[in-house]
Coordinates of C-alpha atoms and ligand atoms in Angstrom, one line a residue:
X26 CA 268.1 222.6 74.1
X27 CA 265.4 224.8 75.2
X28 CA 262.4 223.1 74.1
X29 CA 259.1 226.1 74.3
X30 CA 255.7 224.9 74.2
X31 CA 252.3 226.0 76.2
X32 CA 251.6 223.9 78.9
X33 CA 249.5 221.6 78.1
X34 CA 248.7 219.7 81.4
X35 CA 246.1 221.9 82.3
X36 CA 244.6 222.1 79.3
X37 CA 243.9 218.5 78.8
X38 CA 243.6 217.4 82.1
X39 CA 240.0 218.5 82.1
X40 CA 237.9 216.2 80.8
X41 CA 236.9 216.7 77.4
X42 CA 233.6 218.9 76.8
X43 CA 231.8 216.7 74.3
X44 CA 229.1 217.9 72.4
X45 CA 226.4 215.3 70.0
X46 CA 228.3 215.7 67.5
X47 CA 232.0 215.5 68.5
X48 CA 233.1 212.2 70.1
X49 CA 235.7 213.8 72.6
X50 CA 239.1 212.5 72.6
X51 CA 240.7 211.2 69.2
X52 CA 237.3 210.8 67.7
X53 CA 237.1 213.2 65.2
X54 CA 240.4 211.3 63.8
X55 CA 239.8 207.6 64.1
X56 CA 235.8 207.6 65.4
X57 CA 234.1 206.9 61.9
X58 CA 233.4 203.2 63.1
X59 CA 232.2 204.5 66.8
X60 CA 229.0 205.7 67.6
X61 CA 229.8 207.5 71.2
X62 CA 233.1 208.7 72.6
X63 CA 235.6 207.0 75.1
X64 CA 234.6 206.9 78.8
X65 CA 236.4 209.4 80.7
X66 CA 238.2 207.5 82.6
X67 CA 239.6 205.6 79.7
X68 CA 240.7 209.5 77.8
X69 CA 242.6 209.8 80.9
X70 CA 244.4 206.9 80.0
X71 CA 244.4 207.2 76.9
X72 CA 245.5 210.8 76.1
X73 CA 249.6 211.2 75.8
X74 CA 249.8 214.8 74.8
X75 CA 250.8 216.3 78.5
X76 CA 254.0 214.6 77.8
X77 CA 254.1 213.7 73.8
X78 CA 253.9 217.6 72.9
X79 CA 257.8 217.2 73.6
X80 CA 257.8 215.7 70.0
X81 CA 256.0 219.1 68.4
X82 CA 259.1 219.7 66.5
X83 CA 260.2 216.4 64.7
X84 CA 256.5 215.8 64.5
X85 CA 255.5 218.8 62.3
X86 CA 259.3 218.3 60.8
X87 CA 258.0 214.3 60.0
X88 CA 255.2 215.6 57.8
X89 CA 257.2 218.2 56.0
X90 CA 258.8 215.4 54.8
X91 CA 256.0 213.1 54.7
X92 CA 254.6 215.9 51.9
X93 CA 257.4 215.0 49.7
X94 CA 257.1 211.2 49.5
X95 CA 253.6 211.7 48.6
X96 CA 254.5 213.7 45.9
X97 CA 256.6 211.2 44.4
X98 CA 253.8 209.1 45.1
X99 CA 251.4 210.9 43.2
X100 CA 249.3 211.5 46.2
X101 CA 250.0 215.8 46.0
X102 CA 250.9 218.2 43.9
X103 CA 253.7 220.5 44.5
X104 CA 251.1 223.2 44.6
X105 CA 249.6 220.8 47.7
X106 CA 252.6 220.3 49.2
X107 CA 253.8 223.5 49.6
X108 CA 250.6 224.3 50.8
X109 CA 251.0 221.9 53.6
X110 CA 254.2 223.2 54.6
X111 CA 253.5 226.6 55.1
X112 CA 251.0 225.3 56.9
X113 CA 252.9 223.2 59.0
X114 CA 255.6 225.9 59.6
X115 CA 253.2 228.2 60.7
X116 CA 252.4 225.4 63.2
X117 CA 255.8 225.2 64.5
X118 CA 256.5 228.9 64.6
X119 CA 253.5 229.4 66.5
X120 CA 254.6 226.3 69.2
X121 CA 258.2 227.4 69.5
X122 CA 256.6 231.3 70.4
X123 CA 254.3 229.3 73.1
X124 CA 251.2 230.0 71.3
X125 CA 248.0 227.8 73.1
X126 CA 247.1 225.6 70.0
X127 CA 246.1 222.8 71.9
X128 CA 242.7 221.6 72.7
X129 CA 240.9 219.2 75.3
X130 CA 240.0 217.1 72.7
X131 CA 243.4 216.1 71.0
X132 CA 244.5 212.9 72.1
X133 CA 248.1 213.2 71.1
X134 CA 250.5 215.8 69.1
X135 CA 250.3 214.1 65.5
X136 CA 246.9 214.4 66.3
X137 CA 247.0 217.8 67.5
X138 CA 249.2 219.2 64.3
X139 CA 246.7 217.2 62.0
X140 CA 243.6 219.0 63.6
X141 CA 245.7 222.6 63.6
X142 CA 246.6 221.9 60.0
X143 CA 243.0 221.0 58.7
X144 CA 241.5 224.0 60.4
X145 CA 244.2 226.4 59.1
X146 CA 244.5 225.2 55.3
X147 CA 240.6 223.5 55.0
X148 CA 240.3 219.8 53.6
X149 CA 243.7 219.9 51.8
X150 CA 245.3 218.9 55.7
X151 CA 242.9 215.8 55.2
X152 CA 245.0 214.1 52.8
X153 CA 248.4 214.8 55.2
X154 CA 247.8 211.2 56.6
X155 CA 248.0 209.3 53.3
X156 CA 250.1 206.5 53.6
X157 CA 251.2 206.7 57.3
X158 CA 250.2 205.3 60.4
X159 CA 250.3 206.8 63.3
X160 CA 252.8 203.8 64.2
X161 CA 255.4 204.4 61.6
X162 CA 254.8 208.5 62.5
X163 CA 255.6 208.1 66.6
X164 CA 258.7 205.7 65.6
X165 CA 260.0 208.3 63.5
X166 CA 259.5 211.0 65.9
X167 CA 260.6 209.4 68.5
X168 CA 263.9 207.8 66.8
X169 CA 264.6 211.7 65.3
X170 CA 264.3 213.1 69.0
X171 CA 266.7 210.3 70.4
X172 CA 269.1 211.4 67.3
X173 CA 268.7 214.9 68.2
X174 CA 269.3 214.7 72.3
X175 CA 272.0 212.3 71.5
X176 CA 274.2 215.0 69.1
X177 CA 273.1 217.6 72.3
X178 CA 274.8 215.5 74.8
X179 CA 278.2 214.6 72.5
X180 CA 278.6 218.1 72.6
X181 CA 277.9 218.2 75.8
X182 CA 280.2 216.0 77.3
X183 CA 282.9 217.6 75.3
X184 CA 282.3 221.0 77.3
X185 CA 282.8 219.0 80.2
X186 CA 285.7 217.2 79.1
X187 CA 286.8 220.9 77.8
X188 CA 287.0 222.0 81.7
X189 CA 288.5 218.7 82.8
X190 CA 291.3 219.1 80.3
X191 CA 291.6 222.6 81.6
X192 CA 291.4 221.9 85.4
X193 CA 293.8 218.5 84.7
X194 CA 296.7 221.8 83.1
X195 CA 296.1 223.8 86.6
X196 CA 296.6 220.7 88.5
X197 CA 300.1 219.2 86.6
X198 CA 302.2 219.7 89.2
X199 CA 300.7 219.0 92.3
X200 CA 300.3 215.4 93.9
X201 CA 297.6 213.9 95.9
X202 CA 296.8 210.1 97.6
X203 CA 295.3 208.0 95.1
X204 CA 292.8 205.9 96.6
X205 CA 291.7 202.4 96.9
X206 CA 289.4 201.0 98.9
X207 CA 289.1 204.0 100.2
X208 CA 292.6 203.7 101.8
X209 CA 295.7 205.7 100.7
X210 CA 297.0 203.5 98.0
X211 CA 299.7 205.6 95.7
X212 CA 300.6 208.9 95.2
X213 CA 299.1 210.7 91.7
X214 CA 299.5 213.8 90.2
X215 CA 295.9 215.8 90.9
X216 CA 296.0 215.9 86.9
X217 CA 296.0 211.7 86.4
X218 CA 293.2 212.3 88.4
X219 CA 291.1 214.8 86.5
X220 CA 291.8 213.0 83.2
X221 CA 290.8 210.1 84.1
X222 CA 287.0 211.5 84.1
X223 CA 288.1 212.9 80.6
X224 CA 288.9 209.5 79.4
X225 CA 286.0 208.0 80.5
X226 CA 283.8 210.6 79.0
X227 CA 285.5 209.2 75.6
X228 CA 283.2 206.4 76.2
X229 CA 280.2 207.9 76.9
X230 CA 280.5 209.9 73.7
X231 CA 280.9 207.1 71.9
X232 CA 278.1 205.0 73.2
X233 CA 276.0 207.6 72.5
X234 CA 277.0 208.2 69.1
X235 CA 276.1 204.4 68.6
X236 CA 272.9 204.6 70.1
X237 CA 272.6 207.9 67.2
X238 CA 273.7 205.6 64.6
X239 CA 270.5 202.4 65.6
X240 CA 268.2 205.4 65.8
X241 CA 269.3 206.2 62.6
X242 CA 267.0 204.5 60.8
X243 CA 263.4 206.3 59.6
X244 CA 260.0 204.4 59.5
X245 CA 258.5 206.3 57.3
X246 CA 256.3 204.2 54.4
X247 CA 256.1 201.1 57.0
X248 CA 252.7 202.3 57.4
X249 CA 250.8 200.8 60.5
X250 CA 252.7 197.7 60.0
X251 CA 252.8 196.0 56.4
X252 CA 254.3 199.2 54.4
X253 CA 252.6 201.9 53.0
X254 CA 250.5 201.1 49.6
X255 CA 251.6 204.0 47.8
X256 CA 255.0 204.3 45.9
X257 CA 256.4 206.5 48.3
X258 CA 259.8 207.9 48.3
X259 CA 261.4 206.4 51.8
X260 CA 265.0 207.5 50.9
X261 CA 264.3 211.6 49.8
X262 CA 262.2 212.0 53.2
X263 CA 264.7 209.6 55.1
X264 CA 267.2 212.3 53.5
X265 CA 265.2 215.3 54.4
X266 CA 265.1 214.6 57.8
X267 CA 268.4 213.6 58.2
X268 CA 268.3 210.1 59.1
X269 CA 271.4 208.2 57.3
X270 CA 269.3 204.8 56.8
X271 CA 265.6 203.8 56.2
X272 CA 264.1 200.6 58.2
X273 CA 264.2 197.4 56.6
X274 CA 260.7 195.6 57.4
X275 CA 258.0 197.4 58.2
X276 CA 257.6 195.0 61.8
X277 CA 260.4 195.9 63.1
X278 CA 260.1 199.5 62.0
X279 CA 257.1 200.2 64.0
X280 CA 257.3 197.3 67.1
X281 CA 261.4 198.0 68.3
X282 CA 262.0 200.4 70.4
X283 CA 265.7 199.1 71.0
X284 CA 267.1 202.5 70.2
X285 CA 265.8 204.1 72.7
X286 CA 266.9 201.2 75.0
X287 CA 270.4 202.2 74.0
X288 CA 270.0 205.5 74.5
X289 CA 269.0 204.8 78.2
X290 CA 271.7 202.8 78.9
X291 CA 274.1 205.0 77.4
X292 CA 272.7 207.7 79.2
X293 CA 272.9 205.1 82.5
X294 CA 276.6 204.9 82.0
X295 CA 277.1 208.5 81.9
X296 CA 275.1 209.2 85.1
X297 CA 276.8 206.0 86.7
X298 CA 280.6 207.5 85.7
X299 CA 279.1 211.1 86.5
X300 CA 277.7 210.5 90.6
X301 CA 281.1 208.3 91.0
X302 CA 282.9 211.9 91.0
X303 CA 280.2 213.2 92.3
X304 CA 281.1 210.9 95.3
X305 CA 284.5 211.7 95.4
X306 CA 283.8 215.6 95.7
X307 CA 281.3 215.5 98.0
X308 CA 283.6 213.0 100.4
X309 CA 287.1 215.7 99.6
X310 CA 284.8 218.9 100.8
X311 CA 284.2 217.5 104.0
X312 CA 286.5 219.0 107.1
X313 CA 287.6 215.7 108.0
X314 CA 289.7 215.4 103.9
X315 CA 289.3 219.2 103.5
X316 CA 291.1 218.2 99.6
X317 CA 288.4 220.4 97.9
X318 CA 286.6 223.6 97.7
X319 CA 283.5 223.5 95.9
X320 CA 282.2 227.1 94.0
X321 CA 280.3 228.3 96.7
X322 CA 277.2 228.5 94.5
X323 CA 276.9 225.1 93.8
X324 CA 276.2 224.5 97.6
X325 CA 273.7 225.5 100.0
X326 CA 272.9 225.9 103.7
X327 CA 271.5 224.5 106.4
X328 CA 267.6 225.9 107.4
X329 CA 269.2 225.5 111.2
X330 CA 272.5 225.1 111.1
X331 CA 274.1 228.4 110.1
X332 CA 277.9 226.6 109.8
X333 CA 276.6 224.4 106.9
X334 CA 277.7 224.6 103.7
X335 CA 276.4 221.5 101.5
X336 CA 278.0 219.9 98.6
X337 CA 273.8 219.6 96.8
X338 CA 275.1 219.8 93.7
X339 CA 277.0 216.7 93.8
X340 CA 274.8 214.6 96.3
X341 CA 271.9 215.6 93.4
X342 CA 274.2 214.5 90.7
X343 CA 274.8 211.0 92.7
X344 CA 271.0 210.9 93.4
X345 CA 269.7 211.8 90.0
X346 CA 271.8 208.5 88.2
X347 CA 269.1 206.4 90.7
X348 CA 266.4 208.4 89.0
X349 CA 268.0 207.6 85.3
X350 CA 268.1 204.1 86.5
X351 CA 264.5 204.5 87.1
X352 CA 264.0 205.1 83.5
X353 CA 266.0 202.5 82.1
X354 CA 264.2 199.7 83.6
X355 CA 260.6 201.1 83.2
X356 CA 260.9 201.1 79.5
X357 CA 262.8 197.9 79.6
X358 CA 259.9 196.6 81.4
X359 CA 257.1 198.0 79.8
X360 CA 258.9 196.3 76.5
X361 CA 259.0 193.1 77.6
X362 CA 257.0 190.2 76.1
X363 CA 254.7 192.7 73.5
X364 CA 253.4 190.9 70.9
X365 CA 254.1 192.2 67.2
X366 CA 253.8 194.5 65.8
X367 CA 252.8 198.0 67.4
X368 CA 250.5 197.9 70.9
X369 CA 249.6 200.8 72.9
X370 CA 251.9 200.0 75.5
X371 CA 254.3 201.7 73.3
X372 CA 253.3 204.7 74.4
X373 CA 255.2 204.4 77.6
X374 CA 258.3 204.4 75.8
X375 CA 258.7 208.1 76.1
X376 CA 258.0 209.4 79.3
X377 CA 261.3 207.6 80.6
X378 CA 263.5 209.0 77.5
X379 CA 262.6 212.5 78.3
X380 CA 263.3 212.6 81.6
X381 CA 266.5 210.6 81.9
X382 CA 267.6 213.4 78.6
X383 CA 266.6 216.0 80.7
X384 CA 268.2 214.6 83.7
X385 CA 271.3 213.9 81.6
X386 CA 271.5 217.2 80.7
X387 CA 271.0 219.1 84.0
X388 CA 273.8 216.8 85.5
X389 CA 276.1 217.4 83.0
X390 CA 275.6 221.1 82.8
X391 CA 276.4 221.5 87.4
X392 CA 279.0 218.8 86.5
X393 CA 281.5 220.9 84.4
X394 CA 280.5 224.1 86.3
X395 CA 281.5 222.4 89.6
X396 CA 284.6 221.2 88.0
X397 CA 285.2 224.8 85.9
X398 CA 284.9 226.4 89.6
X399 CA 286.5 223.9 92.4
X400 CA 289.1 224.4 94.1
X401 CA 291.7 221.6 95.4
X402 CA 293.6 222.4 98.4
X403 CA 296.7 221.2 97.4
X404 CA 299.0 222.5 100.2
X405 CA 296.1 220.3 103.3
X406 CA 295.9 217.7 100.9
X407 CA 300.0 217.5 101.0
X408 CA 299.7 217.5 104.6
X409 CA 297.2 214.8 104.9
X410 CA 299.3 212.6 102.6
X411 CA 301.0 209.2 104.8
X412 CA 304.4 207.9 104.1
X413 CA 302.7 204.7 103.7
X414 CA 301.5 205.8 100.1
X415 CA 305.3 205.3 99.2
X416 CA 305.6 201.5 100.6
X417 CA 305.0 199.8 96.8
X418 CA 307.9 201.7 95.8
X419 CA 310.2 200.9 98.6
X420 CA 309.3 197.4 97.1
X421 CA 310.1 198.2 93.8
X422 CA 313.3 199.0 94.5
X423 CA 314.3 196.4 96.5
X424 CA 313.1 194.6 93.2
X425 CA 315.5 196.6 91.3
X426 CA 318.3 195.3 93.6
X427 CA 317.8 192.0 93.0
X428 CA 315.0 190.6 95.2
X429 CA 312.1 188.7 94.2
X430 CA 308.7 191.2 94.7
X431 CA 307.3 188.6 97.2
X432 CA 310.1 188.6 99.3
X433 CA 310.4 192.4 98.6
X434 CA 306.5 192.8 99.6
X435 CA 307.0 190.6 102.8
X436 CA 310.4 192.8 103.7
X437 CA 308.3 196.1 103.6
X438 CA 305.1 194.8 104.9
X439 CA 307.1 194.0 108.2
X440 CA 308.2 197.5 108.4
X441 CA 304.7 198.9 108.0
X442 CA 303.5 196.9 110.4
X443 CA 306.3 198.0 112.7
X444 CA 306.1 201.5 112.2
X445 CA 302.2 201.0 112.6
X446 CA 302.5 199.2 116.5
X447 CA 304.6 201.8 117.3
X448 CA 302.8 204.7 115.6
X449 CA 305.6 206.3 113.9
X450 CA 306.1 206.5 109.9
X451 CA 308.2 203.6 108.7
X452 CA 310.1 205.9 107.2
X453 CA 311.2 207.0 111.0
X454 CA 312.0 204.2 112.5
X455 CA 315.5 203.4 113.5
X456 CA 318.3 202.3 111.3
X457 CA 318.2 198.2 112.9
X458 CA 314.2 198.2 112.0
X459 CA 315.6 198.7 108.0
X460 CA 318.3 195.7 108.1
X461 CA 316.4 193.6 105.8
X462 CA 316.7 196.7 103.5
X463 CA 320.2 196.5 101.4
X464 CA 321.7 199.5 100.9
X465 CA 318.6 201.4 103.2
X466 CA 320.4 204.8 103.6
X467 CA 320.3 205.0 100.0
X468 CA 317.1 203.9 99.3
X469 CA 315.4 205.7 101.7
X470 CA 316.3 209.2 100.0
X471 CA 314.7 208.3 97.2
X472 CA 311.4 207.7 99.0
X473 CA 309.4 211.1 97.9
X474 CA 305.8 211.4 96.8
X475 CA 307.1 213.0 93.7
X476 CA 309.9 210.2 92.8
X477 CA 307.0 207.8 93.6
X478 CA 304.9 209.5 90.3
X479 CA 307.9 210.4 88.1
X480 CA 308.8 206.3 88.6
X481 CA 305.5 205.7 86.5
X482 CA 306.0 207.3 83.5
X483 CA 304.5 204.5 81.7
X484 CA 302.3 205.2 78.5
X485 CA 298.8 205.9 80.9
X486 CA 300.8 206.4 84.7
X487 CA 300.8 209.2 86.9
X488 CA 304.6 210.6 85.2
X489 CA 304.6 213.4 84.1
X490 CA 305.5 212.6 80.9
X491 CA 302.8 210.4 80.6
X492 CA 300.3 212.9 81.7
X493 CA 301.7 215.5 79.1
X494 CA 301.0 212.4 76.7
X495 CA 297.7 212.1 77.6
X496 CA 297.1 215.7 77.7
X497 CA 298.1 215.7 74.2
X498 CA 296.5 213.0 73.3
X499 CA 292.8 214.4 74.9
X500 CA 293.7 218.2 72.8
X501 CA 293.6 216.2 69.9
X502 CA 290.5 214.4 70.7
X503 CA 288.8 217.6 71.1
X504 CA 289.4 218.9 67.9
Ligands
LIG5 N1 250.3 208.2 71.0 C1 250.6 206.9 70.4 C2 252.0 206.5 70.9 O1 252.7 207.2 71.5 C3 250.7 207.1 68.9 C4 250.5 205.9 68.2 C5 249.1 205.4 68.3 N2 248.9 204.3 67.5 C6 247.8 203.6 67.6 N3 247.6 202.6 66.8 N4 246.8 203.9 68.5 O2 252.3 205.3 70.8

């Protein structure tokens, strides 16, 4: 989501110009009761819109819909109200073609749009406010933003798992060492491995779907935090703005900032599950696995080394979850222990969300061009495969010949270790090292990295049955 608006750091970075009769930051809103304006040092503080003009949009959408509940209320006319919205639109047409509307003096942007309003359409802008708080206005914002980046992101994560699913088809047939430990465990097909990003995508999708369903809810008519005195219409602006539910009490509606909590952490898993691959690619393009060929333009060189050629993308990807995790516990810490109902310390809620969406975003977007682009290199990674990989299934069948599997593991583990002293593959050693083995000729031809897989055709195994099954499975998930 390309999100256009003037940059506004500059602009309200200097401190504000005041003259005798403005009172500088926010005063012209809220400064009836005050007789001078805020201390510099405390607009600093005080002023959010270098990072709350990220809201312009649900803001100016908010009191579009704000305009109707107060017609039901009796506070406008239609005549008013469409007044106010062609007001307000020409607001947002003029932010999203990065027109300069801000000024020094507006503290944040629901300030900002009321001031732009009142000047375009005269005093009629100066009833906008009826009703609302600037509490129950933020939470809406805020909750319709998390909505909105949350739906961005589903789809998202279904381009990614789009690629996977594609990538997991060009990789069926070819087998690599699964890995545990970091030791070669088990062969798997280089497809089990791709889907099982896919599959855990599923669940990212689905936690942030939940965290779009608690945001769900609109504040709207809570007012700063009893409920707004006039017989305002939550459900037709709830429905305007597309928010399936309106908030039940009016405290909770402007104090809880829970959604967005969820959001975070469902954004935390994602970039968790996200710099694990990460991880793995970064490891497999090294020239000691030499598994993987990253898309040349998602590395970069060295300033001195002219042989370099660095796997960034991924080591940013893996650094970046540290950076989401960053976010999650600043808001989680800025939310603990606030009295009810709304305190100013709510206004730290956002920076954190913005970021860690962004962040989200930027990830995901290198993540499923790295994967659209990479290359495995499936005839070195044959190569680099040990015979070792196929020691649980020499087990397995001594299992199917009668033997208990600890016996079984005890059989094979002395083989291993054999073949290991001697530094041969257990596979070669001679026919007298095997004499615990019944039937070991027989056996031993049906030791393959590809009989190992095809053995675990189980409903989620490496077969490839299975992995048809799941490819099926993940098609119709993407439908
Ligand atoms: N900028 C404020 C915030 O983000 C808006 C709400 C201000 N409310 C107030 N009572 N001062 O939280």
């Amino acid at each position: 989501m390309v999100r256009k608006v003037q940059s506004v750091k500059s602009k309200t970075k200097k401190k504000s110009a005041k003259t005798s009769k403005e009172k500088g930051v926010g005063g012209a809103m809220w400064g009836g009761r005050f007789a001078g304006g805020m201390a510099p040092s405390m607009e600093q503080l005080s002023v959010s819109l270098p990072f709350d003009h990220e809201l312009y949009h649900e803001d100016i959408e908010g009191s579009m819909a704000h305009t109707l509940g107060l017609v039901a209320a009796g506070v406008l006319t239609t005549q008013e109200r469409d007044l106010m919205i062609s007001g307000l639109k020409g607001i947002l047409t003029d932010l999203e073609m990065g027109l300069e509307l801000f000024i020094p003096s507006d503290e944040d942007i629901h300030m900002a749009v009321e001031r732009i309003l009142t000047e375009r359409i005269g005093d009629l802008g100066k009833k906008l406010h009826t009703g609302r708080s600037r509490n129950d206005q933020v939470a809406t914002d805020f909750r319709l933003y998390v909505m909105r980046r949350a739906e961005d992101l589903v789809e998202q994560i279904e381009g990614l798992q789009f690629v996977l699913l594609k990538r997991a088809k060009d990789y069926r047939k070819d087998l690599m060492p699964g890995y545990t430990h970091m030791q070669q465990a088990q062969p798997v097909y280089i497809a089990h491995y791709l889907l099982s990003f896919f599959y855990a995508l599923e669940r990212d999708k689905s936690r942030l779907e939940h965290a779009w369903e608690t945001a769900g809810e609109m504040p709207l008519g809570s007012g700063a935090l009893a409920g707004s005195a006039f017989p305002y219409k939550r459900d037709l602006v709830a429905a305007r703005l597309g928010f399936p539910h309106v908030t039940r009490n009016s405290i909770d509606a402007t104090s809880h900032r829970d959604f967005a909590l969820e959001f975070l952490g469902a954004l935390n898993c994602l970039g968790v599950l996200l710099s694990s691959y990460a991880e793995d690619f970064v490891i497999w393009s090294t020239s000691e696995f030499g598994f993987l060929k990253l898309g040349e333009a998602y590395t970069s060189g060295s300033s001195m080394m002219p042989q370099k050629r660095n796997p960034d993308s991924m080591e940013l990807v893996r650094g970046k979850a540290g950076r989401m995790l960053g976010a999650y516990t600043r808001l989680f810490t800025v939310l603990k222990g606030l009295p009810h109902a709304y305190d100013r310390d709510l206004q730290e809620d956002k920076e954190p969300v913005f970021d860690a969406a962004e962040t989200a975003e930027v990830c995901l977007q290198v993540m499923t061009e790295v994967v659209a682009t990479m290359e495995f290199q499936c005839k070195a990674i044959l190569k680099k495969m040990q015979p070792a990989l196929l020691a649980t299934d020499l087990a397995d069948l001594l299992v199917e010949k009668g033997m208990p599997f600890r016996d079984a593991h005890h059989v094979v583990g002395k083989l291993i270790g054999e073949a290991e002293s001697k530094g041969v593959s257990f596979l070669d050693l001679p026919a007298k090292s095997w004499k615990d083995v019944p039937n070991a000729a027989v056996l031993r031809k049906k030791l393959t990295f590809v009989a190992s897989a095809e053995r675990r055709n189980i409903q989620g195994g490496t077969g490839s049955q299975s992995i048809a099954a799941q490819i099926k499975e993940a098609e119709s998930l993407l439908k």
